[in-house]
XYZ file of C-alpha atoms in Angstrom:
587
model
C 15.825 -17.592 23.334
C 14.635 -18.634 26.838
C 13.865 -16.714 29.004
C 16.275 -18.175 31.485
C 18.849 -16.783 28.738
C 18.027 -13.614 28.880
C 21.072 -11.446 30.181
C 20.456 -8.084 32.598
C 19.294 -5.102 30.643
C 23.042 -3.834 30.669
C 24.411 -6.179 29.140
C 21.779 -6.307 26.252
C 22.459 -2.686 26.019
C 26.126 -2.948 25.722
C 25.838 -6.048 22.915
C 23.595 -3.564 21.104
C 26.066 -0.574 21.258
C 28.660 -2.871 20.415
C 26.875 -3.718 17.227
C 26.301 -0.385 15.915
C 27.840 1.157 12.926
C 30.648 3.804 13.743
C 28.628 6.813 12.677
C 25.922 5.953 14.823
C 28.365 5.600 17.524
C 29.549 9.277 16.892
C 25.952 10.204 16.349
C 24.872 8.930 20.276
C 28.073 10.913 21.516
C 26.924 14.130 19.667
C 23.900 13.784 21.272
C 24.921 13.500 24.330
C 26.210 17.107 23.976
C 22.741 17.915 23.079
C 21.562 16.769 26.758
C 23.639 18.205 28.706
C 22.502 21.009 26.472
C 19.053 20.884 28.126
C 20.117 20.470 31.450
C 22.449 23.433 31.010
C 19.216 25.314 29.488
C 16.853 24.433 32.096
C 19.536 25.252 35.106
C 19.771 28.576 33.264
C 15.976 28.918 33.193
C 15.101 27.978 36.795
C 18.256 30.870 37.750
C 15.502 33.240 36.072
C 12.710 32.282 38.080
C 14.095 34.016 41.280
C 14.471 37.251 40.197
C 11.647 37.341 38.289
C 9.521 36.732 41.640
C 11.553 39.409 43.967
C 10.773 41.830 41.151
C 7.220 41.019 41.193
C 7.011 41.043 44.878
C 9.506 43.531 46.408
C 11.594 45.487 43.872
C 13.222 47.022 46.546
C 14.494 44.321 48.226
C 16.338 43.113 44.917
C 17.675 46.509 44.102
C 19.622 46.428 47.616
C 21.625 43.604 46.335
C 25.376 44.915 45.465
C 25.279 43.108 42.892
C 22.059 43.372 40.999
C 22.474 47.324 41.310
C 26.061 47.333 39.989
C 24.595 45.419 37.194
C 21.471 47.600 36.614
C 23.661 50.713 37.089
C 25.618 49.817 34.065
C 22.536 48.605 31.822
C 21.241 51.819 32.254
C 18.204 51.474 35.127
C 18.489 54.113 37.861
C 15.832 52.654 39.628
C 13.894 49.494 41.541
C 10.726 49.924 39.305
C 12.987 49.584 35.618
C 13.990 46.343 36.743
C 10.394 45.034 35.828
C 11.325 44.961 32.002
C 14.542 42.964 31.976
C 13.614 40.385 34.887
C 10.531 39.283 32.937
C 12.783 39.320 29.558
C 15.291 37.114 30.900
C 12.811 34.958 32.467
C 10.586 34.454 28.963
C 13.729 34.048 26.915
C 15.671 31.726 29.547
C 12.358 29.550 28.871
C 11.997 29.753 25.144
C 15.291 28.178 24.709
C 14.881 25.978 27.587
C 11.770 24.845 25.327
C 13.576 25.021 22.668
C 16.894 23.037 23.051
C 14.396 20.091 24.836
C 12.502 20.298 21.841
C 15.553 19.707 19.430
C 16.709 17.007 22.174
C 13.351 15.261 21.252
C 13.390 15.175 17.810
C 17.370 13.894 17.444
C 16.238 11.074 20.089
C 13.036 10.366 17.754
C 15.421 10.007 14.581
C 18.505 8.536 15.879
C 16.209 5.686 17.500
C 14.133 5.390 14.597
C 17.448 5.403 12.279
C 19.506 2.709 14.582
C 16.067 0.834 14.372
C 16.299 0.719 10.674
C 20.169 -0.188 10.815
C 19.336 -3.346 13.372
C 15.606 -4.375 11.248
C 18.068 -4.520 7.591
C 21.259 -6.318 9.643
C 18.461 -8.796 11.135
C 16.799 -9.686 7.689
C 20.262 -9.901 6.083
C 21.854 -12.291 8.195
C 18.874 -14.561 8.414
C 18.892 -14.744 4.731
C 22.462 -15.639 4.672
C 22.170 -18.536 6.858
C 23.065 -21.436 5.732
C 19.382 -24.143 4.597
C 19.951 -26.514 7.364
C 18.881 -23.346 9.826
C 16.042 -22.604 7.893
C 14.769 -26.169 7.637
C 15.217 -26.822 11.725
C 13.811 -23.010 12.615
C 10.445 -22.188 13.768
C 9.275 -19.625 10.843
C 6.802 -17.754 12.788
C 9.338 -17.072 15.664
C 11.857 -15.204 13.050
C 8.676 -13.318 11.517
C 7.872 -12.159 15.278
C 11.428 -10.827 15.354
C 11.855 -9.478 12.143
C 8.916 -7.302 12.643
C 7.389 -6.819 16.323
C 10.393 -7.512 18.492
C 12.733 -4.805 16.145
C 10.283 -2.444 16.976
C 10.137 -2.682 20.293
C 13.882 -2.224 20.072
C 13.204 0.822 18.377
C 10.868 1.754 21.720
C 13.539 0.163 24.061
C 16.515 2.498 22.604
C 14.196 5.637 22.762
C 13.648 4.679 26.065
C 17.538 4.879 26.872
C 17.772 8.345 24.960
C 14.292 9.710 27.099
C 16.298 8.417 30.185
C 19.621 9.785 29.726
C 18.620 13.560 29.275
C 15.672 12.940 31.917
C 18.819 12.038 34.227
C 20.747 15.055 32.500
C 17.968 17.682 33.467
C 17.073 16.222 36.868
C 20.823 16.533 37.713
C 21.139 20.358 36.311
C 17.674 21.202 37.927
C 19.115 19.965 41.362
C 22.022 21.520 40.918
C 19.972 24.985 41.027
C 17.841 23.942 43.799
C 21.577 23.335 45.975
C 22.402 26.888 44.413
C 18.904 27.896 45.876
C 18.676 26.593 49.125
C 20.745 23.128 49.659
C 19.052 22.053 52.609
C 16.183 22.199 51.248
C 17.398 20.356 47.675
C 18.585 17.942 49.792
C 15.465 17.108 51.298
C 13.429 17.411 48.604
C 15.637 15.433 46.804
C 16.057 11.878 49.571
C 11.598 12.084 49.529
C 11.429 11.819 45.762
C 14.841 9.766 45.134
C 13.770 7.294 48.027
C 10.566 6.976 46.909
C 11.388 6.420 43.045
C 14.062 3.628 44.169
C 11.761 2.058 46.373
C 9.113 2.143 43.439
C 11.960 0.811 41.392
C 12.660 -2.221 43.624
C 8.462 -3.199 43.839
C 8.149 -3.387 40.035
C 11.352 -4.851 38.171
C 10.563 -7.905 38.460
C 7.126 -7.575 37.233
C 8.158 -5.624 34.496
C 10.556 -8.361 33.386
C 8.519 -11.123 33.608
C 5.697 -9.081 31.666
C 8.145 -8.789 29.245
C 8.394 -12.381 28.554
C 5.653 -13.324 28.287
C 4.110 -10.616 25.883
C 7.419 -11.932 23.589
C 5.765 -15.489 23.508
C 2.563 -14.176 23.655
C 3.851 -12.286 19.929
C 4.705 -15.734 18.769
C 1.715 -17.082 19.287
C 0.002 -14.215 17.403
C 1.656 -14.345 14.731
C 1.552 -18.124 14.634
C -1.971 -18.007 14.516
C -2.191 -15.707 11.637
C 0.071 -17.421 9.754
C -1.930 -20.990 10.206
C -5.289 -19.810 10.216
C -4.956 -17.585 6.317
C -2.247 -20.214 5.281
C -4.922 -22.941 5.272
C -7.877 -20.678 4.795
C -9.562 -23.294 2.411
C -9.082 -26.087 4.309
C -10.642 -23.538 7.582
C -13.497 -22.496 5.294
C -14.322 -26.213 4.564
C -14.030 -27.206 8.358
C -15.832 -24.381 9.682
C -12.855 -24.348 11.778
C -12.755 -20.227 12.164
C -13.778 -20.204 15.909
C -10.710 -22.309 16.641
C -8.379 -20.454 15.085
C -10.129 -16.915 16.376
C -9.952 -18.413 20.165
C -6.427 -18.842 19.419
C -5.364 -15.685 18.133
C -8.220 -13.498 20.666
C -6.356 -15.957 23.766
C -2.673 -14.730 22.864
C -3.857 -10.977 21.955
C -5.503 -10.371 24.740
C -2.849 -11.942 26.901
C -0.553 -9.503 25.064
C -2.719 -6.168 25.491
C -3.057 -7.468 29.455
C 0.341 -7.647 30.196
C 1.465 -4.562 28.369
C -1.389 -2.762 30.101
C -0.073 -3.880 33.338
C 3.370 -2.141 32.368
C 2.049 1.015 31.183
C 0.362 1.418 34.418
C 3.553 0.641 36.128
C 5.462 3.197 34.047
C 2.995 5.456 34.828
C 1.172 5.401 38.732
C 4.472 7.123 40.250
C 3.902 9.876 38.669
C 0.395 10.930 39.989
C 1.720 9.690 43.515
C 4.559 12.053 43.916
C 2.698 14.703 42.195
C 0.470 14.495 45.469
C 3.185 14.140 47.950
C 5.408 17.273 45.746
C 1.871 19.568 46.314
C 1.835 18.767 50.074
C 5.441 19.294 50.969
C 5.285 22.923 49.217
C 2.955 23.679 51.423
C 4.881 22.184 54.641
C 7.474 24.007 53.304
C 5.636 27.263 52.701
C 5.037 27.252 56.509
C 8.081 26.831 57.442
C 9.977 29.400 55.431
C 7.212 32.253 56.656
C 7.300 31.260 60.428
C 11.353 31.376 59.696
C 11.477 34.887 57.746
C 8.693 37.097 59.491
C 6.997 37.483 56.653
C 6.398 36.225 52.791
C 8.109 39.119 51.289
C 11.267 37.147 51.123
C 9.388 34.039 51.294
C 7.348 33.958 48.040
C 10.369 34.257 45.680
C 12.107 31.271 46.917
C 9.114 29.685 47.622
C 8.429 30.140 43.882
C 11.565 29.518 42.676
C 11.835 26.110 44.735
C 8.349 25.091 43.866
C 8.812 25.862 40.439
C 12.245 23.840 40.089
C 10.413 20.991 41.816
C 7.853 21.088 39.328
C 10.413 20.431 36.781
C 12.248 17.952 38.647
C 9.102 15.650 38.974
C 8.586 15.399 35.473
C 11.904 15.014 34.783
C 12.583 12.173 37.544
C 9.027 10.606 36.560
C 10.163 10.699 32.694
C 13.504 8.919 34.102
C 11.580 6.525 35.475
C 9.188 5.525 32.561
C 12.278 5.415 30.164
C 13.331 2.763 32.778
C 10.224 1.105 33.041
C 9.850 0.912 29.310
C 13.157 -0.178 29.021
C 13.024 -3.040 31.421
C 9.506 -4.234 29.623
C 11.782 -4.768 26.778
C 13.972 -6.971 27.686
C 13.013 -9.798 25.755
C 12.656 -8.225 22.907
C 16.606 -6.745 22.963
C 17.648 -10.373 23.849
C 15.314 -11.848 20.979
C 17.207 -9.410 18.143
C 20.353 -9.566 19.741
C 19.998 -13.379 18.979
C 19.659 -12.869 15.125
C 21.988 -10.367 14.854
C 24.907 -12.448 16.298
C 24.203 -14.828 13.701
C 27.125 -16.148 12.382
C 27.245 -14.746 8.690
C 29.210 -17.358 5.987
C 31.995 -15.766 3.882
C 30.655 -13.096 1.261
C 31.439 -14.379 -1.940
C 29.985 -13.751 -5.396
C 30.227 -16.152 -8.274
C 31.538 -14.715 -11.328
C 29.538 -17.528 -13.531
C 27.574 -20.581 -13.259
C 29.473 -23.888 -13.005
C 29.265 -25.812 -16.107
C 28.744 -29.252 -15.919
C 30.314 -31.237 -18.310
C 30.418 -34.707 -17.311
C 28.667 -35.737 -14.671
C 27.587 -35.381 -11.017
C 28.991 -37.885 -8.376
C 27.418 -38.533 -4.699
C 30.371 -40.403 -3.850
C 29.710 -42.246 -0.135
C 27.628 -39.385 1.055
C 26.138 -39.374 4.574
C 23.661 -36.916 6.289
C 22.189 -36.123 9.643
C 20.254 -32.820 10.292
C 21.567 -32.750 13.732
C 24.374 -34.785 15.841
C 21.698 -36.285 18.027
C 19.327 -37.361 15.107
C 19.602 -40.541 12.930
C 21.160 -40.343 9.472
C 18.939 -39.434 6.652
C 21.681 -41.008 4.300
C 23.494 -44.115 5.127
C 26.498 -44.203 2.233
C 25.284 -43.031 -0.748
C 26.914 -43.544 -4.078
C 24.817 -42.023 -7.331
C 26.224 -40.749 -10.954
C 24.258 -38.434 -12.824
C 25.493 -37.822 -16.098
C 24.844 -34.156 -17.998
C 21.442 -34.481 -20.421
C 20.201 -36.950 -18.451
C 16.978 -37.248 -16.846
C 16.924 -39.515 -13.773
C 13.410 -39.961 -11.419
C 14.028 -40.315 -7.514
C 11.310 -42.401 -6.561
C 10.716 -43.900 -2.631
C 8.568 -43.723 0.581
C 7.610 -40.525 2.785
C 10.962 -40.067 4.782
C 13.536 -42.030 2.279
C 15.305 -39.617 1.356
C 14.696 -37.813 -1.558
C 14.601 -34.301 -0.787
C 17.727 -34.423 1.498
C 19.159 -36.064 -1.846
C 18.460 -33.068 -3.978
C 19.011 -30.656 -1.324
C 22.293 -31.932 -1.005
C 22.847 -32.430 -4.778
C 21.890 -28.502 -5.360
C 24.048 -27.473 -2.388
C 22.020 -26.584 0.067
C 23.137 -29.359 2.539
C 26.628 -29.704 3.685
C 27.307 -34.030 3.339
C 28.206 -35.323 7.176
C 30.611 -37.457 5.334
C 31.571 -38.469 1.806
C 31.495 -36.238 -1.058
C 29.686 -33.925 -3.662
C 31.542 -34.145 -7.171
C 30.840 -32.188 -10.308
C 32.907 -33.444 -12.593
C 35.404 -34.458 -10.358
C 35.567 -31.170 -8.551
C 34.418 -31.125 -4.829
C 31.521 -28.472 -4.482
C 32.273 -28.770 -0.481
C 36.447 -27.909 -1.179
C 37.267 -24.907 1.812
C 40.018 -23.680 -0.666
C 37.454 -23.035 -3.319
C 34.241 -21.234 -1.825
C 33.126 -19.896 -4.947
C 32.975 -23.517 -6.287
C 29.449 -23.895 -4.513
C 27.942 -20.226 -5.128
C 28.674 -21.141 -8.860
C 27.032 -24.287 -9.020
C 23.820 -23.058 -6.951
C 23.871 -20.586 -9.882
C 23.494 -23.493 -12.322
C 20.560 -25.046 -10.712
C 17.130 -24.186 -10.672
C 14.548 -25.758 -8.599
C 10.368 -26.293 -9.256
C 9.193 -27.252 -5.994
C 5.560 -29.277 -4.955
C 4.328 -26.142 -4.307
C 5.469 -22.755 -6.435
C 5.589 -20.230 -4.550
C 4.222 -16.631 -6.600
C 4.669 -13.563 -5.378
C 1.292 -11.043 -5.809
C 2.647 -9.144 -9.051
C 2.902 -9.467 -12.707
C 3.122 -12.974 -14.473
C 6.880 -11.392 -16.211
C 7.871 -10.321 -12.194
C 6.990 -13.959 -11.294
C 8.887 -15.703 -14.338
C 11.835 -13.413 -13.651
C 11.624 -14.031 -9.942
C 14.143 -11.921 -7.847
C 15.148 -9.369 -10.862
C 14.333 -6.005 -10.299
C 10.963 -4.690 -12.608
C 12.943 -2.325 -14.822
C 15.351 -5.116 -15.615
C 13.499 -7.977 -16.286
C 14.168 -9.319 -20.233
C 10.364 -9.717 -21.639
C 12.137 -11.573 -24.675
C 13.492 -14.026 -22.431
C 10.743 -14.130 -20.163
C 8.367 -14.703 -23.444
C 11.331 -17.653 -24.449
C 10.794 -19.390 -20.632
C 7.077 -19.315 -21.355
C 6.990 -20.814 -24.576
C 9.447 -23.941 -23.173
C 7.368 -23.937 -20.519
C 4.197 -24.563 -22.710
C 2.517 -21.652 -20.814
C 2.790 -18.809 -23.282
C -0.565 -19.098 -25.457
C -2.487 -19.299 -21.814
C -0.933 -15.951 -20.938
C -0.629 -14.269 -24.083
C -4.541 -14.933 -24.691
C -4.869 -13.141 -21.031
C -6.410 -9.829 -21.033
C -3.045 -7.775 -19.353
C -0.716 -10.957 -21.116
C 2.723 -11.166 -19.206
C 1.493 -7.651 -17.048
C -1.092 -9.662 -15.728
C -1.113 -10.444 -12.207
C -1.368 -13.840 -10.626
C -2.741 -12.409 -7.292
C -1.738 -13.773 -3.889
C 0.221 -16.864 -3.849
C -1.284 -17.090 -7.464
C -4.951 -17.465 -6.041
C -6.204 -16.415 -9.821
C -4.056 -19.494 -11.290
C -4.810 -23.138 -11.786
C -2.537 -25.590 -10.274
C -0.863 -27.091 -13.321
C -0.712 -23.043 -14.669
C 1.085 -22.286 -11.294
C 3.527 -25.157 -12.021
C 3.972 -24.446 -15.801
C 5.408 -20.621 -14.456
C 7.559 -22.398 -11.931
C 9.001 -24.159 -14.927
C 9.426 -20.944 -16.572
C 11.079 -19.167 -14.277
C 13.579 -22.215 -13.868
C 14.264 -22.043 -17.316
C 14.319 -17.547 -17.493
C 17.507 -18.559 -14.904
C 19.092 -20.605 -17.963
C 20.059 -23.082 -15.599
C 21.404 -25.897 -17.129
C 20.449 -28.916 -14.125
C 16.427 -28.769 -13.783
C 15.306 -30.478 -10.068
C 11.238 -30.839 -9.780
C 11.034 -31.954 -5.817
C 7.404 -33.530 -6.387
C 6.250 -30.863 -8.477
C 3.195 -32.934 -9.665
C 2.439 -34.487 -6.727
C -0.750 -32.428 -6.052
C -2.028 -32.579 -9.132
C -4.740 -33.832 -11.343
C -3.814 -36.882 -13.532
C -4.778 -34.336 -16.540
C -3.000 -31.929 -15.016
C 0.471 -34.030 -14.214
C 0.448 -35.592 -17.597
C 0.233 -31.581 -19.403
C 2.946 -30.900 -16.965
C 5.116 -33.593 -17.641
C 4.029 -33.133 -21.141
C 5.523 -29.323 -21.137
C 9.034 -31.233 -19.482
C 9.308 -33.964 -22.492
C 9.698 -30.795 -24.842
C 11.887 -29.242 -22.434
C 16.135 -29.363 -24.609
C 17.888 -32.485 -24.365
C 21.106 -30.905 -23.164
C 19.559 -30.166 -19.674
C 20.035 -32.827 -16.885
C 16.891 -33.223 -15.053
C 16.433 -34.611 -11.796
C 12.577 -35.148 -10.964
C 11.049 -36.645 -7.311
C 7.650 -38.367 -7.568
C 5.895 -41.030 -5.385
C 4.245 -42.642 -8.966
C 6.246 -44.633 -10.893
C 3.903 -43.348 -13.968
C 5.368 -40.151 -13.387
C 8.802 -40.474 -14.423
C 8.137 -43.307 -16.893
C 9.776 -41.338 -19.653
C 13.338 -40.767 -17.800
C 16.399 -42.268 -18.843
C 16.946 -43.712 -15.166
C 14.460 -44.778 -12.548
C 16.271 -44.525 -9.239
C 14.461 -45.983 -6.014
C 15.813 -44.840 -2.937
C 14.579 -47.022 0.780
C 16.095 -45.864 4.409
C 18.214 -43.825 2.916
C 20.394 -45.967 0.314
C 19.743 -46.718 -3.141
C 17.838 -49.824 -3.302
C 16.507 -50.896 -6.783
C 17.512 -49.247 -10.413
C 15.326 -49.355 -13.705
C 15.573 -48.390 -16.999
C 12.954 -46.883 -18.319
């Protein structure tokens, strides 16, 4: 997303809400209670405060008060001096559940923002799964990754920020409202020097804090970018000596990161110390004012105290508004970044009761392909029959075709025109959905370069199946089709062994032989090796191809090399130039 995209914070907010779940909706409006809990418990406390003080400093004065002797009468206290006990009681209590009640507000904001978090990380991941290949093959990788992981959290941050700022704004409000109660001149006072100075604060920094924003969001990219292309190719950057290139990299975008989100912490944070200054000096102008008004501090220190002490609360409270605000605003990228993946459009949900047999034969019947409206086509036209238990190769130049053939042939690619037949049925038919699901379920695919996950050989053969239901028979059957089973079985942990990282411990042609195994542990019944030798050793290749001679004659194989030598044992040789088939052998 651009940043030219992104919408005002209120809106982001309101696409958010709109995209919770309905429990978390009631959830936020349960809370809500809670808040107005606190301000209710802190107006209650600061009403303490004042009698507290008169008891402390003149007794007497209080006890001439109608009604704080009519009360005191029927409690029990005959006197100015029993009023000690009860005053201070009130007061400690009113602030233990203050404490209290802010303390529970705290902790529900914590989880609810950590829980939505975890709703909008899983909704994220799922619908970027679900999208459809073409996506994947035109999106950046690194800028999902930055999403998926730093920009939800920062969500997570932005939404606590919302929760810190609506009870900071539901205190402030109750504490005012007992300053008014207090003495409303002034609460009003007090309240247009720290209000005016908070929205003129406001006005200096949004616009910093949004551009900041930005820019640590493509500043994350770039992170995470270099990460991912400096360990990706670690040989080839131990070989070059190329590690101060890829360290100036990542060291230029962190620190350009840490920087800027310095810059907003400070911004979140200078008011604070500010107002804290100007708060301390006009409790003193007002200390002098009240005593040259009231001859004297007897009546003077208790509302002194009470209004000092209420403004004490109100800074932190208005200063804690402000940072939520602050934070919130240094988000903004990041709430317009996941609000982009989660308003991915998700395909229909379907689940395919059972593989698609194929019986016949596979038809490309006039099939055309662009990745994009404005590109040229991949595929001009074509027309190819692949009949079940054959074994065709797909030979041709860098940027023929032959990927975009299988990828369309598997189903992963939607045709721009003609058709995709399996026997006679069109994979691509909008009254049958299932029809494609079903047939993705009877391929399996062995790719240039396999990837292995860091776990046991068996979790890698039986890729995607959770541990305690992977079938070691059948992943022992894969392995021996795959001619790979003596290797592991000689191994000291055998199939428990693990391959380590990307299958670092492996040799290339053992990497490929698993990749071939786990095709087969899917029982698949069409095999498609997308230059699966390619990188290979001429040793290696021929063992490989060796282990896909023996492979059964009722699967139809469909293998992409550049060598001719490679698929010299297929039934069909099929070369494919520009995008249309150009020259057939037989083999």
């Amino acid at each position: 997303m651009t940043p030219a995209s992104i919408q005002p914070t209120r809106t982001l907010l309101l696409d958010i809400f709109s995209l919770l779940s309905r429990r978390r909706r009631i959830q936020l409006g349960l809370l809500l209670v809670v808040m107005l809990a606190s301000g209710v418990a802190e107006l209650v406390s600061l009403g303490t405060v004042l009698p507290f003080l008169a008891v402390l400093t003149s007794p007497e004065q209080l006890w001439q008060k109608p009604l704080v002797q009519a009360l005191a009468l029927r409690a029990g206290f005959i006197g100015p001096a029993q009023l000690l006990l009860p005053a201070t009681s009130a007061f400690v209590a009113a602030a233990l559940v203050a404490a209290t009640v802010r303390l529970t507000n705290l902790w529900l904001n914590t989880r609810l923002a950590a829980a939505v978090g975890s709703d909008l990380s899983g909704e994220v991941y799922r619908r970027t799964l679900y999208q459809p290949y073409v996506v994947h093959v035109q999106r950046n990788s690194s800028t999902v990754i930055n999403t998926i992981t730093l920009q939800v959290g920062r969500t997570v941050g932005a939404l606590n920020s919302v929760l810190i700022l609506a009870t900071s704004l539901m205190v402030a409000a109750f504490l005012l409202i007992g300053l008014l109660l207090i003495n409303w001149k002034v609460a009003l006072l007090t309240t247009a020097l720290f209000g005016s100075a908070y929205i003129f604060i406001v006005k200096i920094s949004r616009s910093n804090l949004s551009r900041n924003s930005r820019q640590i969001t493509a500043a994350s990219g770039q992170l995470v970018k270099a990460v991912q292309e400096g360990l990706g190719a670690i040989r080839d950057v131990l070989l070059d000596g190329s590690q101060p290139f890829y360290q100036e990299i990542y060291l230029k975008a962190d620190r350009c990161q840490r920087q800027l989100q310095a810059k907003n912490d400070f911004l979140a944070s200078f008011p604070r110390f500010v107002l804290e200054a100007l708060g301390m000096v006009a409790i003193a102008l007002l200390g002098l004012l009240l005593v040259g008004q009231k001859d004297g501090g007897g009546e003077v220190i208790p509302l002194l105290g009470a209004l000092a002490l209420g403004a004490q609360r109100l800074l932190p409270a208005l200063q804690q508004a402000y940072t939520g605000w602050a934070s919130l605003k240094s988000f903004n990228a990041d709430l317009a970044g996941v609000i982009e993946l989660l308003k991915q459009p998700l395909p229909p949900m379907f689940v395919a009761s059972a593989p698609l047999e194929l019986n016949h034969a596979i038809q490309l019947q006039g099939v055309r392909f662009r990745y994009a409206p404005q590109l040229p086509e991949v595929l001009s036209g074509l027309d190819l029959e692949i009949r079940r238990g054959e074994r065709i190769g797909l030979v041709g130049s860098t940027g023929s075709g032959k990927s975009t053939t299988v990828d369309l042939l598997m189903g992963l690619l939607v045709p721009s025109g003609g058709r995709l037949l399996v026997d006679g049925l069109d994979l691509h038919d909008p009254l049958y959905p299932k029809r494609l699901l079903a047939w993705r379920a009877a391929i399996a695919h062995v790719p240039q370069s396999i990837y292995l996950a860091d776990a046991s050989i068996a979790e890698n053969i039986a890729f995607g199946i959770p541990k305690d239901k992977i079938d070691l028979e059948r992943v022992r059957d894969a392995a021996a089709q795959a001619q790979i089973a003596s290797f592991i079985e000689g191994s000291d942990g055998g199939y428990k062994s693990f391959v380590g990282e990307r299958g670092i411990r492996l040799s290339g042609g053992q990497r490929q032989r698993i990749g071939i195994a786990r095709a087969l542990y899917k029982e698949a019944r069409v095999l498609v090796f997308d230059e699966a030798t390619s990188s290979l050793d001429n040793t290696t290749e021929q063992a490989v191809m060796h282990a896909i001679d023996w492979l059964s004659k009722e699967l139809t194989i469909v293998i992409i090399a550049h060598r001719l030598s490679t698929v010299q044992n297929c039934d069909r040789v099929i070369r494919l130039e520009m995008g249309k088939l150009y020259v057939r052998q037989s083999s």
